[in-house]
Coordinates of C-alpha atoms in Angstrom, one line a residue:
Chain A
M1 CA -21.3 32.2 -34.8
I2 CA -20.4 28.6 -34.9
F3 CA -17.2 29.5 -33.1
L4 CA -19.1 31.2 -30.3
E5 CA -21.5 28.2 -30.0
V6 CA -18.6 25.8 -29.7
L7 CA -16.9 27.8 -27.0
T8 CA -20.0 28.3 -24.8
I9 CA -19.2 26.8 -21.4
P10 CA -22.1 26.2 -19.0
K11 CA -21.3 27.9 -15.7
D12 CA -21.9 24.8 -13.7
D13 CA -20.0 22.4 -15.9
A14 CA -16.8 21.5 -14.0
I15 CA -15.8 19.0 -16.7
A16 CA -15.9 21.6 -19.5
F17 CA -14.0 24.0 -17.2
T18 CA -11.2 21.4 -16.6
F19 CA -11.0 20.7 -20.4
F20 CA -10.3 24.3 -21.1
T21 CA -8.0 24.8 -18.2
G22 CA -6.2 21.6 -19.0
Y23 CA -5.8 22.7 -22.6
M24 CA -4.3 26.1 -21.7
A25 CA -2.1 24.6 -18.9
M26 CA -0.7 21.9 -21.2
L27 CA 0.0 24.5 -23.9
A28 CA 1.7 26.9 -21.5
A29 CA 3.8 24.1 -20.0
S30 CA 4.9 23.1 -23.5
I31 CA 6.0 26.6 -24.3
F32 CA 7.8 26.8 -21.0
F33 CA 9.7 23.5 -21.5
F34 CA 10.6 24.4 -25.1
F35 CA 12.0 27.8 -24.2
E36 CA 13.8 26.6 -21.1
R37 CA 15.5 23.9 -23.1
S38 CA 18.1 26.4 -24.1
R39 CA 19.1 27.1 -20.5
V40 CA 20.1 23.5 -19.6
D41 CA 23.2 21.5 -20.2
G42 CA 23.4 19.5 -23.4
K43 CA 22.8 16.1 -21.8
W44 CA 19.4 17.3 -20.5
K45 CA 18.1 18.9 -23.7
L46 CA 16.5 15.7 -24.9
S47 CA 14.7 15.2 -21.6
L48 CA 13.2 18.7 -21.7
L49 CA 12.2 18.1 -25.3
V50 CA 10.4 15.0 -24.3
S51 CA 8.7 16.9 -21.4
G52 CA 7.6 19.5 -23.9
L53 CA 6.3 16.9 -26.4
I54 CA 4.3 15.2 -23.7
T55 CA 2.4 18.4 -22.7
F56 CA 2.2 19.6 -26.4
I57 CA 0.6 16.3 -27.6
A58 CA -1.8 16.5 -24.6
A59 CA -2.6 20.2 -25.4
V60 CA -3.5 19.3 -29.0
H61 CA -5.7 16.4 -27.9
Y62 CA -7.3 18.6 -25.2
Y63 CA -8.1 21.1 -27.9
Y64 CA -10.2 18.5 -29.7
M65 CA -11.5 16.8 -26.6
R66 CA -13.0 20.0 -25.2
D67 CA -14.9 20.7 -28.5
Y68 CA -16.0 17.1 -28.7
Y69 CA -17.3 17.2 -25.2
L70 CA -19.1 20.5 -25.6
A71 CA -20.7 19.4 -28.9
T72 CA -21.8 15.9 -27.8
G73 CA -21.7 15.9 -24.0
E74 CA -20.0 12.5 -24.2
N75 CA -16.7 11.2 -23.0
P76 CA -14.1 11.6 -25.7
T77 CA -12.7 8.1 -25.0
A78 CA -11.0 7.4 -28.3
L79 CA -9.2 10.8 -28.3
R80 CA -8.2 10.3 -24.7
Y81 CA -6.6 7.0 -25.3
I82 CA -4.9 8.2 -28.5
D83 CA -3.3 10.9 -26.4
W84 CA -2.3 8.5 -23.6
T85 CA -0.9 6.0 -26.1
L86 CA 1.6 8.7 -27.2
T87 CA 2.3 10.5 -23.9
V88 CA 2.5 7.6 -21.4
P89 CA 5.3 5.8 -23.2
L90 CA 7.0 9.2 -23.5
M91 CA 6.9 9.4 -19.7
C92 CA 8.7 6.0 -19.7
V93 CA 11.2 7.5 -22.0
E94 CA 11.9 10.1 -19.3
F95 CA 12.7 7.4 -16.8
Y96 CA 15.1 5.9 -19.3
L97 CA 16.8 9.2 -20.2
L98 CA 17.2 10.1 -16.5
T99 CA 19.0 6.8 -15.7
K100 CA 20.8 6.5 -19.0
A101 CA 24.0 8.1 -17.6
A102 CA 24.0 5.5 -14.9
G103 CA 24.0 2.7 -17.5
A104 CA 20.3 2.2 -18.4
K105 CA 20.0 -0.2 -21.4
I106 CA 17.5 0.1 -24.2
G107 CA 15.9 -3.0 -22.9
L108 CA 14.6 -1.1 -19.9
L109 CA 13.0 1.4 -22.2
W110 CA 11.2 -1.3 -24.2
K111 CA 10.0 -3.1 -21.0
L112 CA 8.5 0.1 -19.7
I113 CA 6.9 0.9 -23.0
F114 CA 5.4 -2.6 -23.2
A115 CA 4.0 -2.3 -19.7
S116 CA 2.5 1.1 -20.4
V117 CA 1.0 0.0 -23.7
W118 CA -0.4 -3.1 -21.9
M119 CA -1.9 -0.9 -19.3
L120 CA -3.5 1.4 -21.8
V121 CA -4.8 -1.3 -24.2
A122 CA -6.5 -3.1 -21.4
G123 CA -7.9 0.1 -20.0
Y124 CA -9.2 1.0 -23.5
I125 CA -10.9 -2.3 -24.0
G126 CA -12.5 -1.9 -20.5
E127 CA -13.8 1.5 -21.3
A128 CA -14.6 1.6 -25.0
F129 CA -16.1 -1.9 -25.2
N130 CA -18.2 -1.7 -22.1
P131 CA -21.6 -3.2 -22.9
E132 CA -24.6 -0.9 -23.2
G133 CA -25.7 0.1 -19.7
G134 CA -22.4 -1.0 -18.2
S135 CA -21.0 -4.3 -17.0
T136 CA -19.2 -4.6 -13.7
S137 CA -17.5 -7.9 -14.5
H138 CA -16.2 -6.4 -17.8
S139 CA -15.0 -3.3 -16.0
V140 CA -13.3 -5.3 -13.2
L141 CA -11.6 -7.8 -15.5
W142 CA -10.0 -5.2 -17.8
G143 CA -9.3 -2.9 -14.9
V144 CA -7.3 -5.6 -13.1
L145 CA -5.5 -6.6 -16.3
S146 CA -4.6 -2.9 -16.8
T147 CA -3.4 -2.7 -13.2
I148 CA -0.8 -5.5 -13.8
G149 CA 1.0 -3.1 -16.2
Y150 CA 0.8 -0.3 -13.7
I151 CA 2.2 -2.5 -10.9
Y152 CA 5.1 -3.4 -13.1
I153 CA 6.0 0.2 -13.7
L154 CA 5.5 1.0 -10.0
Y155 CA 7.9 -1.8 -9.0
T156 CA 10.5 -0.7 -11.6
A157 CA 10.3 2.9 -10.4
W158 CA 10.6 2.0 -6.6
F159 CA 12.7 -1.2 -6.5
G160 CA 13.5 -2.3 -10.0
E161 CA 16.0 -1.2 -12.6
V162 CA 15.1 2.5 -12.5
A163 CA 15.5 2.7 -8.7
K164 CA 18.8 0.7 -8.8
L165 CA 20.2 2.8 -11.6
A166 CA 19.2 6.0 -9.9
E167 CA 20.9 4.8 -6.7
A168 CA 24.0 3.9 -8.8
S169 CA 24.1 7.3 -10.5
N170 CA 26.0 9.0 -7.7
S171 CA 23.9 12.1 -8.3
D172 CA 21.7 13.3 -5.5
V173 CA 19.7 15.4 -8.0
V174 CA 18.9 12.3 -10.1
K175 CA 18.2 10.1 -7.1
K176 CA 15.8 12.7 -5.7
G177 CA 14.2 13.3 -9.1
V178 CA 13.6 9.7 -9.8
R179 CA 12.1 9.2 -6.4
T180 CA 9.8 12.2 -7.0
L181 CA 8.7 10.6 -10.3
A182 CA 8.1 7.3 -8.5
W183 CA 5.8 9.2 -6.2
F184 CA 4.0 10.6 -9.2
V185 CA 3.5 7.0 -10.4
L186 CA 2.3 5.9 -7.0
V187 CA -0.1 8.7 -6.2
G188 CA -0.7 10.7 -9.4
W189 CA -1.3 7.7 -11.6
A190 CA -3.6 6.2 -9.0
I191 CA -6.2 9.0 -9.8
Y192 CA -6.9 7.4 -13.2
P193 CA -8.6 4.3 -11.8
I194 CA -10.9 6.5 -9.8
G195 CA -12.1 8.0 -13.1
Y196 CA -12.2 4.5 -14.7
M197 CA -14.5 3.3 -11.9
C198 CA -17.0 6.0 -12.6
M199 CA -18.0 4.6 -16.0
P200 CA -21.3 2.7 -16.2
G201 CA -20.9 -0.6 -14.4
G202 CA -17.8 0.7 -12.6
W203 CA -17.7 0.3 -8.8
L204 CA -18.0 4.1 -8.0
N205 CA -20.8 4.3 -10.5
V206 CA -22.7 1.4 -9.0
A207 CA -22.0 1.9 -5.3
F208 CA -22.0 5.7 -5.0
G209 CA -23.9 6.8 -8.1
L210 CA -21.0 8.8 -9.5
G211 CA -22.0 9.4 -13.1
S212 CA -20.0 8.7 -16.2
Q213 CA -19.3 12.4 -16.7
N214 CA -17.0 12.2 -13.7
V215 CA -14.7 9.9 -15.7
D216 CA -13.4 13.0 -17.5
L217 CA -13.3 15.2 -14.4
F218 CA -10.9 12.7 -12.7
Y219 CA -8.9 12.1 -15.9
N220 CA -8.5 15.9 -16.6
I221 CA -7.3 16.5 -13.0
A222 CA -4.9 13.5 -13.2
D223 CA -3.5 14.6 -16.6
A224 CA -2.8 18.1 -15.3
I225 CA -1.0 16.8 -12.2
N226 CA 0.9 14.0 -13.9
K227 CA 2.0 15.5 -17.3
I228 CA 2.8 19.0 -16.1
G229 CA 4.2 17.7 -12.7
F230 CA 6.3 15.0 -14.4
G231 CA 7.8 17.7 -16.7
L232 CA 8.5 20.1 -13.9
V233 CA 10.3 17.4 -11.9
V234 CA 12.5 16.6 -15.0
Y235 CA 13.0 20.4 -15.5
N236 CA 14.1 20.7 -11.9
I237 CA 16.6 17.9 -12.3
A238 CA 17.9 19.4 -15.5
I239 CA 18.3 23.0 -14.2
T240 CA 19.8 22.0 -10.9
S241 CA 22.2 19.6 -12.5
S242 CA 23.2 22.2 -15.1
E243 CA 23.8 24.9 -12.4
N244 CA 25.8 22.4 -10.4
L245 CA 28.0 21.8 -13.5
K246 CA 28.5 25.5 -14.0
T247 CA 29.6 26.1 -10.4
A248 CA 31.8 23.0 -10.3
Chain B
M1 CA 8.5 2.4 0.4
T2 CA 9.3 -1.0 1.8
R3 CA 8.7 -4.2 -0.2
A4 CA 6.0 -5.1 2.3
I5 CA 4.2 -1.9 1.6
F6 CA 4.6 -2.5 -2.2
V7 CA 3.1 -6.0 -1.8
F8 CA 0.3 -4.6 0.2
I9 CA -0.6 -1.9 -2.3
A10 CA -0.3 -4.3 -5.3
S11 CA -2.5 -6.9 -3.5
V12 CA -5.1 -4.3 -2.6
L13 CA -5.2 -3.0 -6.2
L14 CA -5.5 -6.5 -7.7
L15 CA -8.0 -8.0 -5.2
L16 CA -10.2 -5.1 -4.3
P17 CA -12.1 -4.9 -7.7
F18 CA -13.0 -8.7 -7.5
I19 CA -14.0 -8.4 -3.8
L20 CA -16.2 -5.3 -4.5
N21 CA -17.7 -7.1 -7.4
E22 CA -18.6 -10.1 -5.3
G23 CA -20.4 -8.0 -2.6
G24 CA -21.0 -9.6 0.8
I25 CA -18.9 -12.8 1.3
P26 CA -20.1 -15.1 4.1
I27 CA -17.7 -15.6 7.0
S28 CA -17.4 -19.3 6.2
Y29 CA -16.1 -18.5 2.6
Q30 CA -13.8 -15.9 4.0
M31 CA -12.3 -18.5 6.3
I32 CA -11.8 -20.9 3.4
I33 CA -10.0 -18.1 1.4
C34 CA -7.9 -16.7 4.3
T35 CA -6.9 -19.8 6.3
P36 CA -4.2 -21.0 3.9
F37 CA -2.5 -17.5 3.9
L38 CA -2.8 -17.2 7.7
L39 CA -1.3 -20.7 8.2
L40 CA 1.4 -20.5 5.6
L41 CA 2.6 -16.9 6.2
G42 CA 1.0 -15.8 9.5
I43 CA 2.2 -18.7 11.8
P44 CA 5.7 -19.0 10.4
H45 CA 6.6 -15.4 11.3
G46 CA 6.4 -16.5 15.0
A47 CA 7.8 -20.0 14.5
I48 CA 11.4 -19.2 15.2
D49 CA 10.9 -17.1 18.3
N50 CA 13.3 -19.4 20.2
I51 CA 16.1 -18.9 17.7
L52 CA 15.6 -15.2 17.7
Y53 CA 15.4 -14.8 21.5
L54 CA 18.5 -17.0 22.0
R55 CA 20.6 -14.7 19.7
N56 CA 20.1 -11.9 22.2
N57 CA 19.8 -13.8 25.5
P58 CA 22.2 -16.4 27.0
I59 CA 19.7 -19.0 28.1
K60 CA 19.2 -22.6 27.0
N61 CA 16.6 -23.6 24.4
G62 CA 14.8 -25.9 26.8
K63 CA 14.4 -23.2 29.4
F64 CA 13.1 -20.7 26.8
I65 CA 10.5 -23.2 25.6
G66 CA 9.6 -23.9 29.3
V67 CA 9.0 -20.2 30.0
Y68 CA 7.2 -19.8 26.7
L69 CA 4.8 -22.6 27.6
V70 CA 4.3 -21.2 31.2
L71 CA 3.3 -17.9 29.7
V72 CA 0.9 -19.7 27.3
G73 CA -0.6 -21.6 30.2
L74 CA -1.0 -18.4 32.3
N75 CA -2.7 -16.7 29.4
I76 CA -5.2 -19.6 29.0
G77 CA -5.8 -19.4 32.8
L78 CA -6.6 -15.7 32.4
W79 CA -9.0 -16.5 29.6
V80 CA -10.8 -18.9 31.9
I81 CA -11.0 -16.6 34.9
L82 CA -11.2 -13.1 33.4
P83 CA -12.0 -13.4 29.7
G84 CA -12.7 -9.6 29.3
V85 CA -9.2 -8.7 30.7
A86 CA -7.5 -11.4 28.6
Y87 CA -9.2 -10.1 25.5
I88 CA -8.3 -6.4 26.1
M89 CA -4.7 -7.5 27.0
F90 CA -4.5 -9.5 23.8
L91 CA -5.7 -6.5 21.7
L92 CA -3.3 -4.0 23.4
L93 CA -0.3 -6.3 23.0
S94 CA -1.2 -7.0 19.4
A95 CA -1.6 -3.3 18.8
Y96 CA 1.8 -2.5 20.1
H97 CA 3.3 -5.4 18.2
F98 CA 1.7 -4.3 14.9
G99 CA 2.9 -0.8 15.4
Q100 CA 6.4 -1.9 16.3
S101 CA 6.8 -4.0 13.2
Q102 CA 5.4 -1.2 11.0
F103 CA 7.9 1.4 12.2
S104 CA 10.9 -0.7 13.2
H105 CA 13.0 0.1 10.1
Y106 CA 12.8 3.8 10.6
F107 CA 14.5 3.9 14.0
N108 CA 17.7 2.8 15.7
K109 CA 16.4 2.8 19.3
Q110 CA 13.2 2.6 21.2
P111 CA 12.5 5.6 23.4
V112 CA 9.1 6.0 25.1
I113 CA 7.7 8.3 22.4
Y114 CA 8.3 5.7 19.7
K115 CA 6.6 3.1 21.8
V116 CA 3.6 5.4 22.3
L117 CA 3.5 5.7 18.5
Y118 CA 3.6 1.9 18.1
L119 CA 0.6 1.6 20.5
F120 CA -1.5 4.3 18.9
W121 CA -0.9 3.1 15.4
G122 CA -1.9 -0.4 16.4
V123 CA -4.9 0.7 18.3
S124 CA -5.9 2.8 15.3
I125 CA -5.9 -0.1 12.9
I126 CA -7.5 -2.6 15.4
S127 CA -10.2 -0.3 16.5
G128 CA -10.7 0.7 12.8
L129 CA -11.1 -2.9 11.9
V130 CA -13.7 -3.4 14.6
Y131 CA -15.6 -0.1 14.1
L132 CA -15.7 -0.5 10.3
N133 CA -17.0 -4.1 10.6
V134 CA -18.9 -3.8 13.8
E135 CA -22.1 -5.4 12.4
E136 CA -20.2 -8.4 11.0
I137 CA -18.4 -8.9 14.3
Q138 CA -21.5 -8.6 16.4
Q139 CA -23.3 -11.0 14.2
I140 CA -20.5 -13.6 14.6
M141 CA -20.3 -13.0 18.3
S142 CA -24.0 -13.3 18.8
Q143 CA -23.9 -16.9 17.5
H144 CA -21.8 -18.1 20.4
K145 CA -22.4 -17.6 24.1
E146 CA -18.7 -17.3 25.1
F147 CA -18.5 -14.0 23.3
A148 CA -21.2 -12.4 25.4
A149 CA -18.5 -11.0 27.8
F150 CA -17.1 -8.9 25.0
Y151 CA -20.3 -7.7 23.5
S152 CA -20.3 -4.4 25.4
L153 CA -16.6 -3.8 24.4
H154 CA -17.7 -3.6 20.7
Q155 CA -20.4 -1.0 20.9
E156 CA -20.2 1.1 17.8
N157 CA -20.0 4.5 19.6
H158 CA -17.2 3.3 21.9
M159 CA -15.2 1.9 19.0
F160 CA -15.8 5.1 17.0
Y161 CA -14.2 7.3 19.7
I162 CA -11.3 4.9 20.2
F163 CA -10.7 4.8 16.5
L164 CA -11.0 8.5 16.0
I165 CA -8.7 9.5 19.0
S166 CA -6.1 6.9 18.3
T167 CA -5.9 7.8 14.6
I168 CA -5.7 11.5 15.3
C169 CA -2.9 10.8 17.9
T170 CA -1.1 8.6 15.4
F171 CA -1.1 11.3 12.8
L172 CA -0.1 14.0 15.3
L173 CA 2.7 11.9 16.7
M174 CA 4.1 11.2 13.2
I175 CA 3.9 14.9 12.4
F176 CA 5.7 15.8 15.7
L177 CA 8.4 13.2 15.0
T178 CA 8.8 14.6 11.5
A179 CA 9.1 18.2 12.8
K180 CA 11.8 16.9 15.2
K181 CA 13.5 15.3 12.3
Y182 CA 13.2 11.7 13.7
L183 CA 11.2 10.8 10.6
S184 CA 11.7 12.2 7.1
L185 CA 8.9 14.0 5.2
E186 CA 8.8 11.1 2.7
T187 CA 8.4 8.6 5.6
L188 CA 5.5 10.7 7.0
L189 CA 3.7 10.9 3.6
M190 CA 4.3 7.2 3.0
E191 CA 3.0 6.2 6.5
M192 CA 0.0 8.5 6.2
L193 CA -0.8 6.9 2.8
V194 CA -0.4 3.4 4.2
L195 CA -2.6 4.0 7.3
T196 CA -5.3 5.5 5.0
L197 CA -5.1 2.5 2.7
I198 CA -5.3 0.0 5.6
I199 CA -8.4 1.8 6.9
A200 CA -9.9 2.0 3.4
C201 CA -9.2 -1.7 3.0
F202 CA -11.0 -2.5 6.3
Y203 CA -14.0 -0.4 5.2
L204 CA -14.3 -1.8 1.7
M205 CA -13.5 -5.4 2.4
P206 CA -15.2 -8.1 4.5
L207 CA -13.7 -8.4 8.0
L208 CA -11.5 -11.4 7.7
I209 CA -10.3 -10.7 4.2
G210 CA -9.4 -7.1 5.0
F211 CA -7.5 -8.2 8.1
T212 CA -5.7 -11.1 6.4
L213 CA -4.5 -8.8 3.6
Y214 CA -3.0 -6.4 6.2
F215 CA -1.7 -9.1 8.5
V216 CA -0.1 -11.3 5.8
T217 CA 1.5 -8.6 3.6
L218 CA 2.3 -5.7 5.9
H219 CA 3.0 -7.6 9.1
S220 CA 4.0 -11.2 8.5
F221 CA 5.8 -10.8 5.2
K222 CA 7.8 -7.8 6.6
V223 CA 8.7 -9.6 9.8
L224 CA 9.6 -12.8 8.0
R225 CA 11.8 -10.8 5.7
E226 CA 13.6 -9.1 8.6
E227 CA 14.1 -12.4 10.3
Y228 CA 15.5 -14.0 7.2
R229 CA 17.9 -11.1 6.5
F230 CA 19.1 -10.9 10.1
L231 CA 19.7 -14.7 10.3
N232 CA 21.4 -14.5 6.9
S233 CA 23.6 -11.7 8.0
E234 CA 24.5 -13.8 11.1
R235 CA 25.3 -16.7 8.8
V236 CA 22.7 -18.9 10.6
V237 CA 20.9 -19.5 7.3
N238 CA 22.4 -19.1 3.8
S239 CA 19.3 -19.4 1.6
I240 CA 15.6 -19.0 1.6
S241 CA 15.1 -22.8 1.5
N242 CA 17.3 -23.1 4.7
F243 CA 15.0 -20.5 6.3
I244 CA 11.9 -22.3 5.2
I245 CA 13.3 -25.5 6.8
M246 CA 14.0 -23.6 9.9
V247 CA 10.4 -22.2 10.4
T248 CA 8.7 -25.5 9.4
P249 CA 8.8 -27.6 12.6
F250 CA 7.0 -25.1 14.9
T251 CA 4.7 -24.0 12.1
L252 CA 3.6 -27.7 11.6
F253 CA 3.5 -28.1 15.4
S254 CA 1.2 -25.1 15.8
I255 CA -1.1 -26.2 12.9
A256 CA -1.2 -29.7 14.4
G257 CA -2.1 -28.2 17.8
I258 CA -4.9 -26.2 16.4
G259 CA -6.1 -29.3 14.5
L260 CA -6.0 -31.3 17.7
L261 CA -8.1 -28.7 19.6
F262 CA -10.6 -28.5 16.7
G263 CA -10.8 -32.3 16.8
L264 CA -11.5 -32.3 20.5
I265 CA -14.3 -29.7 19.9
Y266 CA -15.7 -31.8 17.0
L267 CA -15.8 -34.9 19.3
N268 CA -17.5 -32.8 22.0
I269 CA -14.6 -33.4 24.4
L270 CA -14.0 -29.7 24.6
S271 CA -17.1 -27.6 24.9
L272 CA -16.0 -24.4 23.1
S273 CA -16.9 -22.8 19.8
Y274 CA -14.3 -23.0 17.1
G275 CA -14.0 -19.2 16.9
Y276 CA -13.5 -18.8 20.6
C277 CA -11.0 -21.6 20.8
L278 CA -9.0 -20.0 17.9
L279 CA -9.1 -16.6 19.7
I280 CA -7.6 -18.1 22.9
V281 CA -4.9 -20.0 20.8
I282 CA -3.9 -16.9 18.9
S283 CA -3.9 -14.8 22.0
S284 CA -1.7 -17.4 23.8
I285 CA 0.8 -17.5 21.0
T286 CA 0.8 -13.7 20.7
L287 CA 1.7 -13.0 24.3
P288 CA 5.2 -14.5 24.4
H289 CA 5.8 -13.6 20.7
V290 CA 5.4 -9.9 21.5
F291 CA 8.1 -10.0 24.1
V292 CA 10.4 -12.0 21.9
M293 CA 9.9 -9.6 19.0
N294 CA 10.6 -6.6 21.3
S295 CA 13.9 -8.2 22.3
F296 CA 14.6 -9.0 18.6
Y297 CA 14.1 -5.4 17.6
N298 CA 16.3 -4.2 20.4
L299 CA 19.0 -6.5 19.1
L300 CA 18.5 -5.2 15.5
F301 CA 18.8 -1.6 16.8
R302 CA 22.0 -2.4 18.7
R303 CA 23.5 -4.0 15.6
N304 CA 22.5 -1.0 13.4
F305 CA 20.8 -3.7 11.3
Y306 CA 18.6 -1.3 9.4
K307 CA 21.5 0.6 7.9
G308 CA 21.3 -0.8 4.4
H309 CA 18.7 -3.4 5.2
T310 CA 15.4 -1.5 4.6

């Protein structure tokens, strides 16, 4: 009986719908990446494992977040950021692994991890410690601080070390793949601030009346696009590169 | 993505939250915020027109400056006799120039269809700026009698149709050029994103701040960078400090000229409003600059400059 109560989804609740869809999509993507890992060349196995871990960690968190949301009707902010604290640095690991063959140093990985943690910690303070009723200045300050981390990652992916290493890799597959991931950072990651600005005091909340429930709607959509999409790009690089090796 | 686009996106992301938080910013404050950027980055991008033109045309520096000044004089004359025509000409030339600098690095020649794209792109952003800030513009213009001649040009419904048609034409042209493989799919997506961001910026930001952000990052910074890289490849300058020294004389001269005109207005020797005077000055500098830059881009295309210099 309790089980049925927890799983009841209101027909008009798009957020609950995306929590469930997100959970299943992440789980399905994880299974796909783990199974496909056996089909790719040895040097890509770790990349696919990381892709699978990203979606699997997200699936577990989505399992808890959907119940939390249905039980309380509130944003599962803490669970959300715990998920991101684990998965976003893993996305940075993907950049490192892709460019490692071209000479990426461990320092690149740490810089990307630092920037992603900076971005998340500032975002968490902005969201979780928002004063009662919402404060625009609080939301703006921490939002901008978080954006600095994002801009660093964006620069690294488009012009910085990652882009240069991809260019030096002499592999069209890696070049194209890294560029696609850079597009994910530019467009896909930009969906998150839209959700952030829906919280009480956020600009979209104040100017357009978008309620705080939309925070999760945008986050769920962004997570599905970025985590699964990111993994699929890595998968595509791995499988194409492995097939090229076989035919060579 | 070019570095100019990156700087634009980063600036929008960092500044927009503060500006939205501030709400309406009076035009006087906007001028205080924007003037240093316009003077230090806007003016220098046109301050070496003589050097750039002379690389492509065998004429003497004195003759070039003479022709330059005659064009400036003719333009001022047009502003006195037919201000409406001068104003429209200024907007159209600026539109073409903005479009040309936005797309220059994608091409290696300039057939008519590219020029049409330059014009539509520029008209789209200028009409977007006016349409999306029409109340602010009309409020500023209503304060000075000289602007009465342009009041009818800024009617909201006219601007809406110009904005709509030029934007649709820009998108269609970009799609057509992509279908014909003159632009890559990635370029199409990037330029669509940038145009959307510029328009969003004009909608969300106050008039002068929105324009300055576009003008300084996407236009001036990009052109300055192209000028520097070209002169560096030609061994005319060998460092950024050399380049800064090169752009400094005419930048200071222009700033001093504007200062002098404002002084004359302040002393009631020149009976114009500051805004109208600035509009004539900018228009008069723009006219020869557009022709010089057109010649400069033709030179870059002939030298295959953009191969490896994007």
